[in-house]
PDB file of C-alpha atoms and ligand atoms in Angstrom:
ATOM      1  CA  MET A 156     101.841  36.375-215.018  1.00 70.00           C
ATOM      2  CA  ALA A 157     102.277  32.772-214.103  1.00 82.00           C
ATOM      3  CA  SER A 158     103.801  30.592-216.506  1.00 90.00           C
ATOM      4  CA  TYR A 159     101.958  27.333-217.976  1.00 97.00           C
ATOM      5  CA  GLU A 160     103.336  24.082-219.652  1.00 97.00           C
ATOM      6  CA  THR A 161     100.862  23.935-222.318  1.00 98.00           C
ATOM      7  CA  LEU A 162      99.696  27.694-222.935  1.00 98.00           C
ATOM      8  CA  ILE A 163     101.487  31.031-223.708  1.00 98.00           C
ATOM      9  CA  VAL A 164      99.423  33.940-221.881  1.00 98.00           C
ATOM     10  CA  GLU A 165      99.570  37.604-222.676  1.00 98.00           C
ATOM     11  CA  THR A 166      97.980  40.413-222.210  1.00 98.00           C
ATOM     12  CA  ARG A 167      97.897  43.239-225.063  1.00 98.00           C
ATOM     13  CA  GLY A 168      96.293  46.618-223.487  1.00 98.00           C
ATOM     14  CA  LYS A 169      92.629  45.355-222.353  1.00 98.00           C
ATOM     15  CA  VAL A 170      92.994  42.051-224.374  1.00 98.00           C
ATOM     16  CA  GLY A 171      94.007  38.532-222.954  1.00 98.00           C
ATOM     17  CA  LEU A 172      95.609  36.295-225.525  1.00 98.00           C
ATOM     18  CA  VAL A 173      95.837  33.208-224.993  1.00 98.00           C
ATOM     19  CA  THR A 174      98.107  30.627-227.044  1.00 98.00           C
ATOM     20  CA  LEU A 175      97.671  26.820-226.999  1.00 98.00           C
ATOM     21  CA  ASN A 176     101.394  25.476-227.212  1.00 98.00           C
ATOM     22  CA  ARG A 177     101.727  21.777-227.326  1.00 98.00           C
ATOM     23  CA  PRO A 178     103.542  21.870-230.985  1.00 97.00           C
ATOM     24  CA  LYS A 179     104.693  18.487-230.713  1.00 97.00           C
ATOM     25  CA  ALA A 180     100.937  17.209-230.459  1.00 98.00           C
ATOM     26  CA  LEU A 181      99.638  19.843-232.991  1.00 98.00           C
ATOM     27  CA  ASN A 182      97.846  21.303-229.576  1.00 98.00           C
ATOM     28  CA  ALA A 183      96.010  18.296-228.689  1.00 98.00           C
ATOM     29  CA  LEU A 184      93.623  19.270-225.867  1.00 98.00           C
ATOM     30  CA  ASN A 185      94.631  17.036-222.735  1.00 97.00           C
ATOM     31  CA  SER A 186      93.206  17.579-219.455  1.00 96.00           C
ATOM     32  CA  GLN A 187      96.402  19.609-218.392  1.00 97.00           C
ATOM     33  CA  LEU A 188      95.755  22.131-221.140  1.00 98.00           C
ATOM     34  CA  ILE A 189      91.771  22.126-220.508  1.00 98.00           C
ATOM     35  CA  ALA A 190      92.800  22.754-216.322  1.00 97.00           C
ATOM     36  CA  GLU A 191      95.260  25.585-217.370  1.00 98.00           C
ATOM     37  CA  LEU A 192      92.923  27.089-219.785  1.00 98.00           C
ATOM     38  CA  ASN A 193      90.261  27.224-217.249  1.00 98.00           C
ATOM     39  CA  THR A 194      92.681  28.769-214.782  1.00 98.00           C
ATOM     40  CA  VAL A 195      93.861  31.272-217.065  1.00 98.00           C
ATOM     41  CA  LEU A 196      89.920  32.057-217.965  1.00 98.00           C
ATOM     42  CA  ASP A 197      89.184  32.663-214.409  1.00 98.00           C
ATOM     43  CA  GLY A 198      91.941  35.059-213.795  1.00 98.00           C
ATOM     44  CA  PHE A 199      90.750  36.964-216.979  1.00 98.00           C
ATOM     45  CA  GLU A 200      87.277  36.710-215.613  1.00 97.00           C
ATOM     46  CA  ARG A 201      88.259  38.390-212.286  1.00 97.00           C
ATOM     47  CA  ASP A 202      90.472  40.892-213.877  1.00 98.00           C
ATOM     48  CA  PRO A 203      88.964  44.576-214.355  1.00 96.00           C
ATOM     49  CA  GLY A 204      91.364  45.238-216.613  1.00 97.00           C
ATOM     50  CA  ILE A 205      90.463  42.785-219.162  1.00 98.00           C
ATOM     51  CA  GLY A 206      87.400  43.508-221.593  1.00 98.00           C
ATOM     52  CA  CYS A 207      87.949  40.409-224.394  1.00 98.00           C
ATOM     53  CA  ILE A 208      89.945  37.010-224.739  1.00 98.00           C
ATOM     54  CA  VAL A 209      91.275  35.699-227.594  1.00 98.00           C
ATOM     55  CA  ILE A 210      92.106  32.212-228.096  1.00 98.00           C
ATOM     56  CA  THR A 211      94.439  30.948-230.734  1.00 98.00           C
ATOM     57  CA  GLY A 212      96.893  28.380-231.776  1.00 98.00           C
ATOM     58  CA  SER A 213      99.891  28.077-234.012  1.00 98.00           C
ATOM     59  CA  GLU A 214     100.331  28.288-237.695  1.00 98.00           C
ATOM     60  CA  LYS A 215      99.859  24.658-238.280  1.00 98.00           C
ATOM     61  CA  ALA A 216      97.086  23.694-235.921  1.00 98.00           C
ATOM     62  CA  PHE A 217      94.402  25.683-233.660  1.00 98.00           C
ATOM     63  CA  ALA A 218      94.166  22.510-232.039  1.00 98.00           C
ATOM     64  CA  ALA A 219      93.838  18.721-233.692  1.00 98.00           C
ATOM     65  CA  GLY A 220      91.209  17.689-231.158  1.00 98.00           C
ATOM     66  CA  ALA A 221      90.969  15.895-227.856  1.00 98.00           C
ATOM     67  CA  ASP A 222      94.363  13.811-226.700  1.00 98.00           C
ATOM     68  CA  ILE A 223      94.136  10.621-228.461  1.00 98.00           C
ATOM     69  CA  MET A 224      96.995   9.366-226.578  1.00 98.00           C
ATOM     70  CA  GLU A 225      95.359  10.179-223.341  1.00 96.00           C
ATOM     71  CA  MET A 226      92.071   8.719-224.372  1.00 97.00           C
ATOM     72  CA  LYS A 227      92.450   5.677-225.897  1.00 98.00           C
ATOM     73  CA  ASP A 228      92.692   3.282-222.995  1.00 98.00           C
ATOM     74  CA  LYS A 229      90.003   4.799-220.954  1.00 97.00           C
ATOM     75  CA  THR A 230      87.107   2.727-220.015  1.00 98.00           C
ATOM     76  CA  TYR A 231      83.524   3.757-219.398  1.00 98.00           C
ATOM     77  CA  PRO A 232      83.393   3.408-215.795  1.00 98.00           C
ATOM     78  CA  GLU A 233      86.552   5.565-215.436  1.00 97.00           C
ATOM     79  CA  SER A 234      85.083   8.595-218.102  1.00 97.00           C
ATOM     80  CA  TYR A 235      81.636   8.457-216.314  1.00 97.00           C
ATOM     81  CA  LEU A 236      83.289   8.570-212.768  1.00 97.00           C
ATOM     82  CA  GLU A 237      85.755  11.535-214.059  1.00 95.00           C
ATOM     83  CA  ASP A 238      82.972  13.096-215.853  1.00 96.00           C
ATOM     84  CA  PHE A 239      85.161  12.935-218.968  1.00 96.00           C
ATOM     85  CA  ILE A 240      85.075  16.448-220.867  1.00 96.00           C
ATOM     86  CA  THR A 241      82.393  17.847-218.819  1.00 95.00           C
ATOM     87  CA  SER A 242      85.180  20.387-216.983  1.00 95.00           C
ATOM     88  CA  TRP A 243      85.327  21.760-220.817  1.00 96.00           C
ATOM     89  CA  ASP A 244      81.958  23.349-220.789  1.00 94.00           C
ATOM     90  CA  ARG A 245      83.175  25.686-218.084  1.00 96.00           C
ATOM     91  CA  VAL A 246      84.895  27.587-221.030  1.00 96.00           C
ATOM     92  CA  ALA A 247      81.323  28.251-223.020  1.00 96.00           C
ATOM     93  CA  GLN A 248      80.154  29.450-220.002  1.00 96.00           C
ATOM     94  CA  ARG A 249      82.264  32.616-219.347  1.00 97.00           C
ATOM     95  CA  ARG A 250      80.793  35.931-219.527  1.00 98.00           C
ATOM     96  CA  LYS A 251      83.548  38.033-220.823  1.00 98.00           C
ATOM     97  CA  PRO A 252      83.673  38.030-224.629  1.00 98.00           C
ATOM     98  CA  MET A 253      85.994  35.233-226.401  1.00 98.00           C
ATOM     99  CA  ILE A 254      87.418  35.065-229.919  1.00 98.00           C
ATOM    100  CA  ALA A 255      88.483  32.203-231.602  1.00 98.00           C
ATOM    101  CA  ALA A 256      91.540  32.991-234.022  1.00 99.00           C
ATOM    102  CA  VAL A 257      91.886  29.462-236.041  1.00 99.00           C
ATOM    103  CA  ALA A 258      94.712  28.800-238.258  1.00 98.00           C
ATOM    104  CA  GLY A 259      95.413  25.335-239.655  1.00 98.00           C
ATOM    105  CA  PHE A 260      93.335  22.422-237.738  1.00 98.00           C
ATOM    106  CA  ALA A 261      90.488  22.606-235.901  1.00 98.00           C
ATOM    107  CA  LEU A 262      89.404  19.163-235.716  1.00 98.00           C
ATOM    108  CA  GLY A 263      87.507  17.315-233.064  1.00 98.00           C
ATOM    109  CA  GLY A 264      87.597  19.045-229.655  1.00 98.00           C
ATOM    110  CA  GLY A 265      89.696  21.877-231.368  1.00 98.00           C
ATOM    111  CA  CYS A 266      86.349  22.625-233.636  1.00 98.00           C
ATOM    112  CA  GLU A 267      84.172  22.366-230.400  1.00 98.00           C
ATOM    113  CA  LEU A 268      86.408  24.632-228.348  1.00 98.00           C
ATOM    114  CA  ALA A 269      86.739  27.308-231.184  1.00 98.00           C
ATOM    115  CA  MET A 270      82.449  26.931-231.316  1.00 98.00           C
ATOM    116  CA  MET A 271      82.613  27.446-227.595  1.00 98.00           C
ATOM    117  CA  CYS A 272      83.885  30.822-227.993  1.00 98.00           C
ATOM    118  CA  ASP A 273      81.717  33.665-229.310  1.00 98.00           C
ATOM    119  CA  PHE A 274      82.921  34.068-232.788  1.00 98.00           C
ATOM    120  CA  ILE A 275      85.609  32.577-234.807  1.00 98.00           C
ATOM    121  CA  LEU A 276      87.852  34.524-237.069  1.00 98.00           C
ATOM    122  CA  ALA A 277      89.688  32.003-239.400  1.00 98.00           C
ATOM    123  CA  ALA A 278      93.145  32.106-241.346  1.00 98.00           C
ATOM    124  CA  ASP A 279      92.877  31.340-244.863  1.00 98.00           C
ATOM    125  CA  THR A 280      94.511  28.158-243.896  1.00 98.00           C
ATOM    126  CA  ALA A 281      92.058  27.052-241.638  1.00 98.00           C
ATOM    127  CA  LYS A 282      90.669  23.599-241.538  1.00 98.00           C
ATOM    128  CA  PHE A 283      87.393  22.522-239.612  1.00 98.00           C
ATOM    129  CA  GLY A 284      85.845  19.360-238.824  1.00 98.00           C
ATOM    130  CA  GLN A 285      84.612  16.695-236.613  1.00 98.00           C
ATOM    131  CA  PRO A 286      86.573  13.224-237.523  1.00 98.00           C
ATOM    132  CA  GLU A 287      85.751  11.651-234.506  1.00 98.00           C
ATOM    133  CA  ILE A 288      83.505   8.997-236.313  1.00 98.00           C
ATOM    134  CA  LYS A 289      86.886   7.761-238.041  1.00 98.00           C
ATOM    135  CA  LEU A 290      88.208   6.802-234.142  1.00 98.00           C
ATOM    136  CA  GLY A 291      85.093   4.635-233.575  1.00 98.00           C
ATOM    137  CA  VAL A 292      83.382   7.780-231.601  1.00 98.00           C
ATOM    138  CA  MET A 293      81.422  10.931-231.954  1.00 98.00           C
ATOM    139  CA  PRO A 294      82.140  14.312-231.092  1.00 98.00           C
ATOM    140  CA  GLY A 295      81.897  14.693-227.229  1.00 97.00           C
ATOM    141  CA  ALA A 296      82.620  18.393-226.174  1.00 98.00           C
ATOM    142  CA  GLY A 297      79.355  19.623-227.841  1.00 97.00           C
ATOM    143  CA  GLY A 298      79.963  19.072-231.726  1.00 98.00           C
ATOM    144  CA  THR A 299      76.925  17.365-232.740  1.00 98.00           C
ATOM    145  CA  GLN A 300      74.852  20.286-230.911  1.00 97.00           C
ATOM    146  CA  ARG A 301      76.957  23.441-231.800  1.00 97.00           C
ATOM    147  CA  LEU A 302      77.791  22.433-235.430  1.00 98.00           C
ATOM    148  CA  THR A 303      74.176  21.865-236.122  1.00 98.00           C
ATOM    149  CA  ARG A 304      73.286  25.258-234.820  1.00 96.00           C
ATOM    150  CA  PHE A 305      75.925  27.141-236.746  1.00 96.00           C
ATOM    151  CA  VAL A 306      75.905  25.099-239.872  1.00 97.00           C
ATOM    152  CA  GLY A 307      72.455  23.448-239.985  1.00 97.00           C
ATOM    153  CA  LYS A 308      71.354  19.666-240.097  1.00 98.00           C
ATOM    154  CA  SER A 309      72.612  18.505-243.700  1.00 98.00           C
ATOM    155  CA  LYS A 310      76.297  19.718-243.436  1.00 97.00           C
ATOM    156  CA  ALA A 311      76.797  18.757-239.715  1.00 98.00           C
ATOM    157  CA  MET A 312      75.690  15.383-240.396  1.00 98.00           C
ATOM    158  CA  GLU A 313      77.538  15.085-243.339  1.00 98.00           C
ATOM    159  CA  MET A 314      80.778  16.509-241.160  1.00 98.00           C
ATOM    160  CA  CYS A 315      79.916  14.120-238.356  1.00 98.00           C
ATOM    161  CA  LEU A 316      79.215  10.880-240.156  1.00 98.00           C
ATOM    162  CA  THR A 317      82.283  11.205-242.758  1.00 98.00           C
ATOM    163  CA  GLY A 318      84.685  13.068-240.866  1.00 98.00           C
ATOM    164  CA  ARG A 319      85.089  15.313-243.939  1.00 98.00           C
ATOM    165  CA  MET A 320      87.168  18.835-243.504  1.00 98.00           C
ATOM    166  CA  MET A 321      85.593  22.180-244.387  1.00 98.00           C
ATOM    167  CA  ASP A 322      88.175  24.898-245.529  1.00 98.00           C
ATOM    168  CA  ALA A 323      88.042  28.498-244.460  1.00 98.00           C
ATOM    169  CA  ALA A 324      85.955  29.661-247.207  1.00 98.00           C
ATOM    170  CA  GLU A 325      83.443  27.189-246.978  1.00 98.00           C
ATOM    171  CA  ALA A 326      83.293  27.738-243.353  1.00 98.00           C
ATOM    172  CA  GLU A 327      82.902  31.312-243.992  1.00 98.00           C
ATOM    173  CA  ARG A 328      79.848  30.607-246.687  1.00 98.00           C
ATOM    174  CA  VAL A 329      78.154  28.183-244.009  1.00 97.00           C
ATOM    175  CA  GLY A 330      78.241  30.800-241.316  1.00 97.00           C
ATOM    176  CA  LEU A 331      80.787  28.664-239.102  1.00 98.00           C
ATOM    177  CA  VAL A 332      83.601  31.646-238.947  1.00 98.00           C
ATOM    178  CA  SER A 333      82.623  35.352-238.990  1.00 98.00           C
ATOM    179  CA  ARG A 334      85.459  36.176-241.305  1.00 98.00           C
ATOM    180  CA  VAL A 335      88.725  34.760-243.139  1.00 98.00           C
ATOM    181  CA  ILE A 336      91.891  36.620-242.638  1.00 98.00           C
ATOM    182  CA  PRO A 337      95.419  36.087-244.560  1.00 98.00           C
ATOM    183  CA  ALA A 338      97.174  33.846-242.214  1.00 98.00           C
ATOM    184  CA  ALA A 339     100.055  36.214-241.856  1.00 98.00           C
ATOM    185  CA  GLU A 340      97.480  38.778-240.351  1.00 98.00           C
ATOM    186  CA  LEU A 341      95.230  36.564-238.256  1.00 98.00           C
ATOM    187  CA  VAL A 342      96.440  37.346-234.294  1.00 98.00           C
ATOM    188  CA  ASP A 343      97.110  40.947-235.057  1.00 98.00           C
ATOM    189  CA  GLU A 344      93.484  41.509-236.534  1.00 98.00           C
ATOM    190  CA  ALA A 345      91.695  39.175-233.794  1.00 98.00           C
ATOM    191  CA  VAL A 346      93.727  41.345-231.260  1.00 98.00           C
ATOM    192  CA  LYS A 347      92.124  44.601-232.925  1.00 98.00           C
ATOM    193  CA  VAL A 348      88.837  43.402-233.097  1.00 98.00           C
ATOM    194  CA  ALA A 349      89.364  42.176-229.638  1.00 98.00           C
ATOM    195  CA  SER A 350      90.404  45.562-228.128  1.00 98.00           C
ATOM    196  CA  GLN A 351      87.400  47.465-230.327  1.00 98.00           C
ATOM    197  CA  ILE A 352      85.266  45.268-228.161  1.00 98.00           C
ATOM    198  CA  ALA A 353      87.038  45.939-225.082  1.00 98.00           C
ATOM    199  CA  ASP A 354      87.061  49.817-225.628  1.00 97.00           C
ATOM    200  CA  MET A 355      82.746  49.317-225.206  1.00 98.00           C
ATOM    201  CA  SER A 356      81.180  49.398-221.818  1.00 98.00           C
ATOM    202  CA  LEU A 357      82.106  46.099-220.623  1.00 98.00           C
ATOM    203  CA  PRO A 358      78.822  45.552-218.566  1.00 98.00           C
ATOM    204  CA  THR A 359      76.863  46.226-221.831  1.00 98.00           C
ATOM    205  CA  VAL A 360      79.085  44.137-224.183  1.00 98.00           C
ATOM    206  CA  MET A 361      78.428  41.277-221.348  1.00 98.00           C
ATOM    207  CA  MET A 362      74.734  41.886-221.483  1.00 98.00           C
ATOM    208  CA  THR A 363      75.127  41.546-225.186  1.00 98.00           C
ATOM    209  CA  LYS A 364      76.486  38.355-225.146  1.00 98.00           C
ATOM    210  CA  GLU A 365      74.472  37.170-222.678  1.00 98.00           C
ATOM    211  CA  SER A 366      71.254  38.329-224.577  1.00 98.00           C
ATOM    212  CA  VAL A 367      72.584  36.539-228.166  1.00 97.00           C
ATOM    213  CA  ASN A 368      73.541  33.430-226.471  1.00 97.00           C
ATOM    214  CA  ARG A 369      69.547  33.288-225.364  1.00 96.00           C
ATOM    215  CA  SER A 370      68.383  32.915-228.877  1.00 95.00           C
ATOM    216  CA  TYR A 371      70.104  29.244-228.272  1.00 91.00           C
ATOM    217  CA  GLU A 372      68.426  28.724-225.413  1.00 92.00           C
ATOM    218  CA  THR A 373      64.692  29.777-225.784  1.00 96.00           C
ATOM    219  CA  THR A 374      61.853  30.422-227.934  1.00 97.00           C
ATOM    220  CA  LEU A 375      61.744  34.000-230.428  1.00 97.00           C
ATOM    221  CA  ALA A 376      58.612  35.169-227.937  1.00 98.00           C
ATOM    222  CA  GLU A 377      60.730  34.551-224.808  1.00 98.00           C
ATOM    223  CA  GLY A 378      64.176  35.871-226.221  1.00 98.00           C
ATOM    224  CA  ILE A 379      62.737  38.829-227.525  1.00 98.00           C
ATOM    225  CA  ARG A 380      61.076  39.310-223.658  1.00 98.00           C
ATOM    226  CA  PHE A 381      64.525  38.683-222.471  1.00 98.00           C
ATOM    227  CA  GLU A 382      66.315  40.989-224.640  1.00 98.00           C
ATOM    228  CA  ARG A 383      63.651  43.881-223.889  1.00 98.00           C
ATOM    229  CA  ARG A 384      64.127  43.428-220.075  1.00 98.00           C
ATOM    230  CA  VAL A 385      67.857  43.869-220.870  1.00 98.00           C
ATOM    231  CA  PHE A 386      67.703  46.630-222.995  1.00 98.00           C
ATOM    232  CA  HIS A 387      65.452  48.441-220.300  1.00 98.00           C
ATOM    233  CA  ALA A 388      67.915  47.731-217.686  1.00 97.00           C
ATOM    234  CA  MET A 389      70.315  49.055-219.750  1.00 98.00           C
ATOM    235  CA  PHE A 390      69.355  52.333-218.915  1.00 98.00           C
ATOM    236  CA  ALA A 391      70.589  52.279-215.403  1.00 98.00           C
ATOM    237  CA  LEU A 392      73.758  52.276-216.546  1.00 98.00           C
ATOM    238  CA  ALA A 393      76.499  55.378-216.638  1.00 98.00           C
ATOM    239  CA  ASP A 394      77.884  53.806-219.671  1.00 98.00           C
ATOM    240  CA  GLN A 395      74.234  54.372-221.507  1.00 98.00           C
ATOM    241  CA  LYS A 396      74.375  58.263-220.577  1.00 98.00           C
ATOM    242  CA  GLU A 397      77.917  58.581-221.504  1.00 98.00           C
ATOM    243  CA  GLY A 398      77.398  56.571-224.979  1.00 98.00           C
ATOM    244  CA  MET A 399      74.381  58.896-226.112  1.00 98.00           C
ATOM    245  CA  GLY A 400      75.777  61.676-224.408  1.00 98.00           C
ATOM    246  CA  ALA A 401      78.939  61.818-226.329  1.00 98.00           C
ATOM    247  CA  PHE A 402      77.106  60.963-229.494  1.00 98.00           C
ATOM    248  CA  ALA A 403      74.906  64.026-229.103  1.00 98.00           C
ATOM    249  CA  GLU A 404      78.094  66.308-228.001  1.00 98.00           C
ATOM    250  CA  LYS A 405      80.064  64.740-230.929  1.00 98.00           C
ATOM    251  CA  ARG A 406      83.063  63.331-229.176  1.00 98.00           C
ATOM    252  CA  LYS A 407      84.303  59.975-228.165  1.00 96.00           C
ATOM    253  CA  PRO A 408      82.600  58.171-225.455  1.00 97.00           C
ATOM    254  CA  ALA A 409      84.848  57.276-222.351  1.00 96.00           C
ATOM    255  CA  PHE A 410      82.872  54.384-220.749  1.00 97.00           C
ATOM    256  CA  LYS A 411      83.613  53.727-216.934  1.00 96.00           C
ATOM    257  CA  ASN A 412      81.978  49.913-216.817  1.00 94.00           C
ATOM    258  CA  ARG A 413      79.251  51.013-214.905  1.00 95.00           C
TER     259      ARG A 413
HETATM  260  N1  CAA B 191      95.782  13.620-229.890  1.00 90.50           N
HETATM  261  C1  CAA B 191      97.395  13.190-229.885  1.00 90.50           C
HETATM  262  N2  CAA B 191      98.098  13.309-230.767  1.00 90.50           N
HETATM  263  C2  CAA B 191      97.973  14.239-231.748  1.00 90.50           C
HETATM  264  C3  CAA B 191      96.786  13.997-232.207  1.00 90.50           C
HETATM  265  C4  CAA B 191      95.477  13.988-231.204  1.00 90.50           C
HETATM  266  N3  CAA B 191      94.332  14.774-231.631  1.00 90.50           N
HETATM  267  N4  CAA B 191      96.782  14.888-233.253  1.00 90.50           N
HETATM  268  C5  CAA B 191      98.142  14.860-233.871  1.00 90.50           C
HETATM  269  N5  CAA B 191      98.504  14.726-232.740  1.00 90.50           N
HETATM  270  C6  CAA B 191     100.085  14.397-232.767  1.00 90.50           C
HETATM  271  C7  CAA B 191     100.215  12.938-233.891  1.00 90.50           C
HETATM  272  O1  CAA B 191     100.252  11.932-232.808  1.00 90.50           O
HETATM  273  C8  CAA B 191     101.926  13.264-234.015  1.00 90.50           C
HETATM  274  O2  CAA B 191     102.595  12.922-232.970  1.00 90.50           O
HETATM  275  P1  CAA B 191     104.022  12.172-233.183  1.00 90.50           P
HETATM  276  O3  CAA B 191     104.997  13.108-233.945  1.00 90.50           O
HETATM  277  O4  CAA B 191     104.568  11.996-232.139  1.00 90.50           O
HETATM  278  O5  CAA B 191     103.834  10.620-234.006  1.00 90.50           O
HETATM  279  C9  CAA B 191     101.552  14.723-234.275  1.00 90.50           C
HETATM  280  O6  CAA B 191     100.726  15.231-233.546  1.00 90.50           O
HETATM  281  C10 CAA B 191     101.873  15.496-235.582  1.00 90.50           C
HETATM  282  O7  CAA B 191     100.700  14.805-236.200  1.00 90.50           O
HETATM  283  P2  CAA B 191     100.869  14.002-237.713  1.00 90.50           P
HETATM  284  O8  CAA B 191     102.150  13.409-237.760  1.00 90.50           O
HETATM  285  O9  CAA B 191      99.558  13.199-237.581  1.00 90.50           O
HETATM  286  O10 CAA B 191     100.646  15.167-238.610  1.00 90.50           O
HETATM  287  P3  CAA B 191      99.953  15.328-239.917  1.00 90.50           P
HETATM  288  O11 CAA B 191     100.442  16.724-240.555  1.00 90.50           O
HETATM  289  O12 CAA B 191     100.459  14.266-240.896  1.00 90.50           O
HETATM  290  O13 CAA B 191      98.358  15.139-239.832  1.00 90.50           O
HETATM  291  C11 CAA B 191      96.325  15.849-238.963  1.00 90.50           C
HETATM  292  C12 CAA B 191      97.642  16.502-239.041  1.00 90.50           C
HETATM  293  C13 CAA B 191      95.643  15.463-239.834  1.00 90.50           C
HETATM  294  C14 CAA B 191      95.655  16.777-238.279  1.00 90.50           C
HETATM  295  C15 CAA B 191      96.528  14.521-238.025  1.00 90.50           C
HETATM  296  O14 CAA B 191      97.589  14.609-236.804  1.00 90.50           O
HETATM  297  C16 CAA B 191      95.273  13.619-237.362  1.00 90.50           C
HETATM  298  O15 CAA B 191      94.270  13.296-238.008  1.00 90.50           O
HETATM  299  N6  CAA B 191      95.125  14.040-235.894  1.00 90.50           N
HETATM  300  C17 CAA B 191      94.001  13.472-235.315  1.00 90.50           C
HETATM  301  C18 CAA B 191      92.461  14.312-235.726  1.00 90.50           C
HETATM  302  C19 CAA B 191      91.640  13.841-234.741  1.00 90.50           C
HETATM  303  O16 CAA B 191      90.934  12.876-235.063  1.00 90.50           O
HETATM  304  N7  CAA B 191      91.014  14.629-233.832  1.00 90.50           N
HETATM  305  C20 CAA B 191      89.717  14.250-233.351  1.00 90.50           C
HETATM  306  C21 CAA B 191      89.962  13.805-231.928  1.00 90.50           C
HETATM  307  S1  CAA B 191      88.770  12.611-230.749  1.00 90.50           S
HETATM  308  C22 CAA B 191      87.965  14.035-230.002  1.00 90.50           C
HETATM  309  O17 CAA B 191      88.457  15.407-230.395  1.00 90.50           O
HETATM  310  C23 CAA B 191      86.877  14.035-229.210  1.00 90.50           C
HETATM  311  C24 CAA B 191      86.072  15.051-228.875  1.00 90.50           C
HETATM  312  O18 CAA B 191      85.205  15.299-229.578  1.00 90.50           O
HETATM  313  C25 CAA B 191      86.310  16.006-227.599  1.00 90.50           C
END
């Protein structure tokens, strides 16, 4: 496997595990890291052996935000012409499932990167925040939109306007994270959950992800119609016959991803 300067990339069975690795900058997300992350995710998306992806950081920081040193002298024309941050969106457009396993700081772009994943598992040490306001800017990688959808207007507004951090317990209470796990077990638990997902039928998993995500983009009636069409389409999958057949025969299904 290729090596990267800002990431550690491993596979564990059918799980692709990406560890953000800029320890001296608390995993601040610079353009090199985002480019490397997109390259790795491209590879995992193409690899039929990968069924789920986990993105994690260090014990101290998932990521402390976009790299302030890289941004501080940027001008408006530069940021406009290079379409600064837009390449991050590719992380959110992935079709395979992605889990963020967050310990320590997930601030600014770090919180936004975690929210681009399909769900967040948090260590009890996790701290989430959008502190951009303290730097004289606002979130620029989806924070004002995704955080609001996760936790509602009042809390999102408070966090974006004050920069206050939310601890793991609060993040679980308000639905930002799906579960809180003791820090020492975080990565193993995330890989375990990812392995369970990777053992399902991959097309079914991808269609389910697409359908849940549709609920953010459309009305309830349109969303239900979309779900119904995809649900009907699933009866064309060999894996539907295998899954239901295995249940009837009281055995474990062996999905073939078709
Ligand atoms: N960018 C660049 N470098 C960063 C960084 C960032 N976002 N966050 C931390 N670092 C660097 C620090 O400069 C420091 O480097 P040096 O050792 O060379 O001085 C190193 O990481 C360790 O950081 P601290 O000494 O500050 O560690 P701490 O434990 O005292 O504090 C912290 C931790 C509270 C997370 C603090 O580092 C901090 O406030 N970081 C900035 C958080 C932030 O404002 N994030 C938002 C960025 S803007 C953004 O993300 C825009 C967007 O929406 C896309």
